[in-house]
């Protein structure tokens, strides 16, 4: 029976004969390897599993003196040794010095071989994902678009949605690209033939709009929404405001008058009074009450918002439409009422009114467009005269400028001639600007725009590592740090051949990280790595977690994004993700965390000290704790798996088929605690190997319920948050787990670097990338693993600056 070495390593077993013959052969060939042989001999213990014995004997052909010959296998051995997974728990283990000695030797040999014969990998042809497409449009023609409504969802791999292997192209996607290009071109140019369209912006139904909801809304406001809308032409637009309704379609909060404030770019344009018309009140504040008279019914269902529709003239361009209520300062007399649960809020029609939706329709009576950021970006010239020569000359200049940015390289005559042919078609039908619009539409469906294409240079040998060009390096940098096109400065340096200068490269990396566009590292890299994007789709059970609402969901996401952004902006150590003594809170989130003296909807930096130290770092944040829970309870497995995958870099294998569900009761009818149920589950040998690592990590976080609220009991049972890892590490609660993870800091920063490198390269890492990761970490260690040192290490690495040519 042929059992592979990889299979042996996968089950983490070193049995009889494992590595023994390899170490003997190596030491006989080189006396200097005797210490390594001695260490390996400590691993060689009696194995009673016949399958593992067979696997161990398969290593006879491996030569420890020629590690590079089996680099893929030895890299797996290094990972198992560094993470303490070899030998298996319960078998004799050498001391830490012995572990480090073996790992250091193997790493040195592997790194030496990698330096002599680098293998930077070969990224596949990669299309832009939705986020990159939207950012590229923004930077190319100064137009903000909602790519989620234009393009289908991207597939993910290795935890990210910018992985080339996963970004396939389907007939549906091609049709959507054509449709998107047509719409973007018309909006950017300001096509006067655009017909009125209706766009509706819905506010989450269960958002309790008690405080200011956006930094774009005025102080002293309550609830509402700030909408960034693009008005394509100078003309008239209709605004229709819908009020929030309860489960039976009654408008809420009409008992008292409230002032509804409508603003465009901060300037008030309308002020309405909503409610307080003193109509019949027999219907009550809950929809389950008896219905009132017909006039009251019509008012609460229809006429209360009938007047909230109006038309106004608007200049073309991106505008902020703010719709909110003026907050009433004095509190009503009487006892303070508890906050409504989601179940109570659903039928409730009392309280205060709120915004449910906003519909913008237009343009009507359009008069064209005079000046917008998009037109300034596109029309770098205007024909002096309406003749063919002047117009073609100007069109060539416009299209050359746009195409250079869109294609991320100097354009060729063939590129321009293709675009000019489309320009001529459009011009012949509707004039100069229509021709530019037609050519822009063609540019946006060009493979040179939609795909990141890297070509092997002529004359390079097959399967050989070679440096990428300066222009390719510029694109790699910009899509890594900005998820967008290179800007003029970066592109110019690449064209001049200066970008590969180490000093210039470092200066550009630091400039790009300081730019506001680097915030995409928060939304794209961190959002996917930490799984915070999943917050949009989680739906906690309102019976199990009655006080979860949309406001809390948004606060969870905002906290983690602001936290990670502060790490980048302040260039902190990546290690602080585990133990930072601060976070970002508003009143709603602080109340959920039971942290006093935080008031208002504005997020501010809050120091975590004393009894709040359990909230330090990522593991105390509601976003992480919620996405790693089930809808109605916590999950030891999901939380433990999250820590293993995203913190320790040791993802567990997939679960076996037909795993039985947890038993709620023992044989004698006793209700089992979660710990007792998991102990029974681990009694199954097929489950024990993974759960003995995952479960203790999950138990340490059990004081946080399924939406991150601190608790000391689970039902009638006290929380037991203690745990023991297979290596003997004991801990209790979040503080104890955090200490264990800090002791494994090298393992954590290794994981961070692997995730960041995966995101930067747009491909999964292979065994030949391990020396690159180690080199980045060695260079970053003196700087305490600050984010700038990790990013610079990636930008300087062979994997980022080189590429392997195609095999014959």
PDB file of C-alpha atoms in Angstrom, residues 398-527:
ATOM      1  CA  UNK A 398      -8.676  62.628 -24.834  1.00  0.00           C
ATOM      2  CA  UNK A 399      -8.646  58.938 -25.666  1.00  0.00           C
ATOM      3  CA  UNK A 400      -4.865  58.617 -25.341  1.00  0.00           C
ATOM      4  CA  UNK A 401      -4.992  60.179 -21.880  1.00  0.00           C
ATOM      5  CA  UNK A 402      -7.849  57.961 -20.695  1.00  0.00           C
ATOM      6  CA  UNK A 403      -6.517  54.759 -22.252  1.00  0.00           C
ATOM      7  CA  UNK A 404      -3.073  55.185 -20.694  1.00  0.00           C
ATOM      8  CA  UNK A 405      -4.674  55.257 -17.248  1.00  0.00           C
ATOM      9  CA  UNK A 406      -7.253  52.574 -17.994  1.00  0.00           C
ATOM     10  CA  UNK A 407      -4.756  50.125 -19.536  1.00  0.00           C
ATOM     11  CA  UNK A 408      -1.990  50.979 -16.996  1.00  0.00           C
ATOM     12  CA  UNK A 409       0.616  51.335 -19.743  1.00  0.00           C
ATOM     13  CA  UNK A 410       1.591  53.534 -22.702  1.00  0.00           C
ATOM     14  CA  UNK A 411      -0.942  53.136 -25.479  1.00  0.00           C
ATOM     15  CA  UNK A 412      -0.107  51.971 -28.971  1.00  0.00           C
ATOM     16  CA  UNK A 413      -1.335  53.239 -32.308  1.00  0.00           C
ATOM     17  CA  UNK A 414      -3.470  50.106 -32.583  1.00  0.00           C
ATOM     18  CA  UNK A 415      -5.139  50.942 -29.227  1.00  0.00           C
ATOM     19  CA  UNK A 416      -5.977  54.448 -30.395  1.00  0.00           C
ATOM     20  CA  UNK A 417      -7.192  53.400 -33.830  1.00  0.00           C
ATOM     21  CA  UNK A 418      -9.615  50.911 -32.255  1.00  0.00           C
ATOM     22  CA  UNK A 419     -11.035  53.614 -29.997  1.00  0.00           C
ATOM     23  CA  UNK A 420     -11.159  56.189 -32.796  1.00  0.00           C
ATOM     24  CA  UNK A 421     -13.229  53.858 -34.938  1.00  0.00           C
ATOM     25  CA  UNK A 422     -15.872  53.781 -32.192  1.00  0.00           C
ATOM     26  CA  UNK A 423     -15.535  57.535 -31.769  1.00  0.00           C
ATOM     27  CA  UNK A 424     -16.296  58.026 -35.468  1.00  0.00           C
ATOM     28  CA  UNK A 425     -19.423  55.880 -35.207  1.00  0.00           C
ATOM     29  CA  UNK A 426     -20.753  57.884 -32.274  1.00  0.00           C
ATOM     30  CA  UNK A 427     -19.779  61.246 -33.754  1.00  0.00           C
ATOM     31  CA  UNK A 428     -21.516  60.520 -37.032  1.00  0.00           C
ATOM     32  CA  UNK A 429     -24.761  59.881 -35.170  1.00  0.00           C
ATOM     33  CA  UNK A 430     -24.843  62.569 -32.458  1.00  0.00           C
ATOM     34  CA  UNK A 431     -21.712  64.700 -32.501  1.00  0.00           C
ATOM     35  CA  UNK A 432     -18.325  65.015 -30.811  1.00  0.00           C
ATOM     36  CA  UNK A 433     -19.283  64.239 -27.209  1.00  0.00           C
ATOM     37  CA  UNK A 434     -21.370  61.251 -28.227  1.00  0.00           C
ATOM     38  CA  UNK A 435     -18.310  59.936 -30.113  1.00  0.00           C
ATOM     39  CA  UNK A 436     -16.162  60.266 -27.000  1.00  0.00           C
ATOM     40  CA  UNK A 437     -18.873  58.464 -25.036  1.00  0.00           C
ATOM     41  CA  UNK A 438     -18.933  55.605 -27.539  1.00  0.00           C
ATOM     42  CA  UNK A 439     -15.144  55.270 -27.429  1.00  0.00           C
ATOM     43  CA  UNK A 440     -15.191  55.335 -23.607  1.00  0.00           C
ATOM     44  CA  UNK A 441     -17.764  52.576 -23.619  1.00  0.00           C
ATOM     45  CA  UNK A 442     -15.446  50.489 -25.820  1.00  0.00           C
ATOM     46  CA  UNK A 443     -12.496  51.242 -23.512  1.00  0.00           C
ATOM     47  CA  UNK A 444     -14.381  49.953 -20.465  1.00  0.00           C
ATOM     48  CA  UNK A 445     -14.981  46.540 -22.042  1.00  0.00           C
ATOM     49  CA  UNK A 446     -11.424  46.160 -23.301  1.00  0.00           C
ATOM     50  CA  UNK A 447      -9.497  43.194 -21.864  1.00  0.00           C
ATOM     51  CA  UNK A 448      -6.658  45.653 -21.206  1.00  0.00           C
ATOM     52  CA  UNK A 449      -8.944  47.402 -18.703  1.00  0.00           C
ATOM     53  CA  UNK A 450     -10.885  44.474 -17.256  1.00  0.00           C
ATOM     54  CA  UNK A 451      -7.923  42.141 -16.840  1.00  0.00           C
ATOM     55  CA  UNK A 452      -4.515  42.466 -15.252  1.00  0.00           C
ATOM     56  CA  UNK A 453      -2.326  41.043 -17.982  1.00  0.00           C
ATOM     57  CA  UNK A 454       1.341  40.174 -17.441  1.00  0.00           C
ATOM     58  CA  UNK A 455       3.255  38.818 -20.414  1.00  0.00           C
ATOM     59  CA  UNK A 456       6.528  36.913 -20.480  1.00  0.00           C
ATOM     60  CA  UNK A 457       9.245  38.995 -22.153  1.00  0.00           C
ATOM     61  CA  UNK A 458      10.621  37.772 -25.445  1.00  0.00           C
ATOM     62  CA  UNK A 459      13.604  35.479 -25.229  1.00  0.00           C
ATOM     63  CA  UNK A 460      13.142  34.380 -21.620  1.00  0.00           C
ATOM     64  CA  UNK A 461      13.740  30.671 -21.047  1.00  0.00           C
ATOM     65  CA  UNK A 462      10.840  28.427 -20.092  1.00  0.00           C
ATOM     66  CA  UNK A 463      10.082  27.936 -16.391  1.00  0.00           C
ATOM     67  CA  UNK A 464      12.518  30.669 -15.360  1.00  0.00           C
ATOM     68  CA  UNK A 465      12.132  33.431 -12.772  1.00  0.00           C
ATOM     69  CA  UNK A 466      12.394  36.933 -14.199  1.00  0.00           C
ATOM     70  CA  UNK A 467      11.676  40.461 -12.845  1.00  0.00           C
ATOM     71  CA  UNK A 468       8.315  41.928 -13.808  1.00  0.00           C
ATOM     72  CA  UNK A 469       8.382  45.212 -15.698  1.00  0.00           C
ATOM     73  CA  UNK A 470       8.122  48.563 -13.957  1.00  0.00           C
ATOM     74  CA  UNK A 471       4.582  49.010 -15.265  1.00  0.00           C
ATOM     75  CA  UNK A 472       3.549  45.586 -14.019  1.00  0.00           C
ATOM     76  CA  UNK A 473       5.095  46.383 -10.646  1.00  0.00           C
ATOM     77  CA  UNK A 474       3.127  49.648 -10.518  1.00  0.00           C
ATOM     78  CA  UNK A 475      -0.124  47.773 -11.125  1.00  0.00           C
ATOM     79  CA  UNK A 476       0.757  45.178  -8.507  1.00  0.00           C
ATOM     80  CA  UNK A 477       1.387  47.942  -5.974  1.00  0.00           C
ATOM     81  CA  UNK A 478      -1.738  49.941  -6.738  1.00  0.00           C
ATOM     82  CA  UNK A 479      -4.093  46.976  -6.704  1.00  0.00           C
ATOM     83  CA  UNK A 480      -2.460  45.700  -3.495  1.00  0.00           C
ATOM     84  CA  UNK A 481      -2.696  48.964  -1.540  1.00  0.00           C
ATOM     85  CA  UNK A 482      -5.571  50.784  -3.276  1.00  0.00           C
ATOM     86  CA  UNK A 483      -7.524  48.065  -5.113  1.00  0.00           C
ATOM     87  CA  UNK A 484      -7.394  50.445  -8.055  1.00  0.00           C
ATOM     88  CA  UNK A 485      -5.378  51.872 -10.933  1.00  0.00           C
ATOM     89  CA  UNK A 486      -1.906  53.378 -10.518  1.00  0.00           C
ATOM     90  CA  UNK A 487      -2.073  57.158 -10.230  1.00  0.00           C
ATOM     91  CA  UNK A 488      -0.131  59.549 -12.445  1.00  0.00           C
ATOM     92  CA  UNK A 489       2.902  59.710 -10.161  1.00  0.00           C
ATOM     93  CA  UNK A 490       3.262  55.951  -9.859  1.00  0.00           C
ATOM     94  CA  UNK A 491       2.682  55.376 -13.547  1.00  0.00           C
ATOM     95  CA  UNK A 492       5.192  58.070 -14.498  1.00  0.00           C
ATOM     96  CA  UNK A 493       7.916  56.563 -12.298  1.00  0.00           C
ATOM     97  CA  UNK A 494       7.261  53.156 -13.827  1.00  0.00           C
ATOM     98  CA  UNK A 495       7.506  54.526 -17.365  1.00  0.00           C
ATOM     99  CA  UNK A 496      10.773  56.285 -16.499  1.00  0.00           C
ATOM    100  CA  UNK A 497      12.253  53.063 -15.079  1.00  0.00           C
ATOM    101  CA  UNK A 498      12.659  54.548 -11.587  1.00  0.00           C
ATOM    102  CA  UNK A 499      10.142  52.511  -9.623  1.00  0.00           C
ATOM    103  CA  UNK A 500      12.472  49.562  -9.114  1.00  0.00           C
ATOM    104  CA  UNK A 501      14.978  51.746  -7.298  1.00  0.00           C
ATOM    105  CA  UNK A 502      14.677  50.550  -3.638  1.00  0.00           C
ATOM    106  CA  UNK A 503      14.575  54.074  -2.235  1.00  0.00           C
ATOM    107  CA  UNK A 504      11.928  55.175  -4.739  1.00  0.00           C
ATOM    108  CA  UNK A 505       9.907  52.027  -4.124  1.00  0.00           C
ATOM    109  CA  UNK A 506       9.897  52.606  -0.366  1.00  0.00           C
ATOM    110  CA  UNK A 507       8.932  56.246  -0.808  1.00  0.00           C
ATOM    111  CA  UNK A 508       6.014  55.255  -3.028  1.00  0.00           C
ATOM    112  CA  UNK A 509       4.801  52.531  -0.674  1.00  0.00           C
ATOM    113  CA  UNK A 510       4.773  54.967   2.255  1.00  0.00           C
ATOM    114  CA  UNK A 511       3.025  57.610   0.135  1.00  0.00           C
ATOM    115  CA  UNK A 512       0.378  55.152  -0.964  1.00  0.00           C
ATOM    116  CA  UNK A 513      -0.263  53.886   2.558  1.00  0.00           C
ATOM    117  CA  UNK A 514      -0.794  57.487   3.724  1.00  0.00           C
ATOM    118  CA  UNK A 515      -3.307  58.097   0.929  1.00  0.00           C
ATOM    119  CA  UNK A 516      -7.029  57.822   1.716  1.00  0.00           C
ATOM    120  CA  UNK A 517      -7.352  55.141  -0.973  1.00  0.00           C
ATOM    121  CA  UNK A 518      -5.381  52.762   1.252  1.00  0.00           C
ATOM    122  CA  UNK A 519      -8.553  52.425   3.323  1.00  0.00           C
ATOM    123  CA  UNK A 520      -9.426  49.616   0.920  1.00  0.00           C
ATOM    124  CA  UNK A 521      -7.028  47.492   2.974  1.00  0.00           C
ATOM    125  CA  UNK A 522      -9.615  47.834   5.736  1.00  0.00           C
ATOM    126  CA  UNK A 523     -12.734  47.091   3.709  1.00  0.00           C
ATOM    127  CA  UNK A 524     -11.234  44.489   1.376  1.00  0.00           C
ATOM    128  CA  UNK A 525      -8.274  42.816   3.103  1.00  0.00           C
ATOM    129  CA  UNK A 526      -9.353  43.031   6.758  1.00  0.00           C
ATOM    130  CA  UNK A 527     -13.041  42.679   5.934  1.00  0.00           C
TER     131      UNK A 527
END
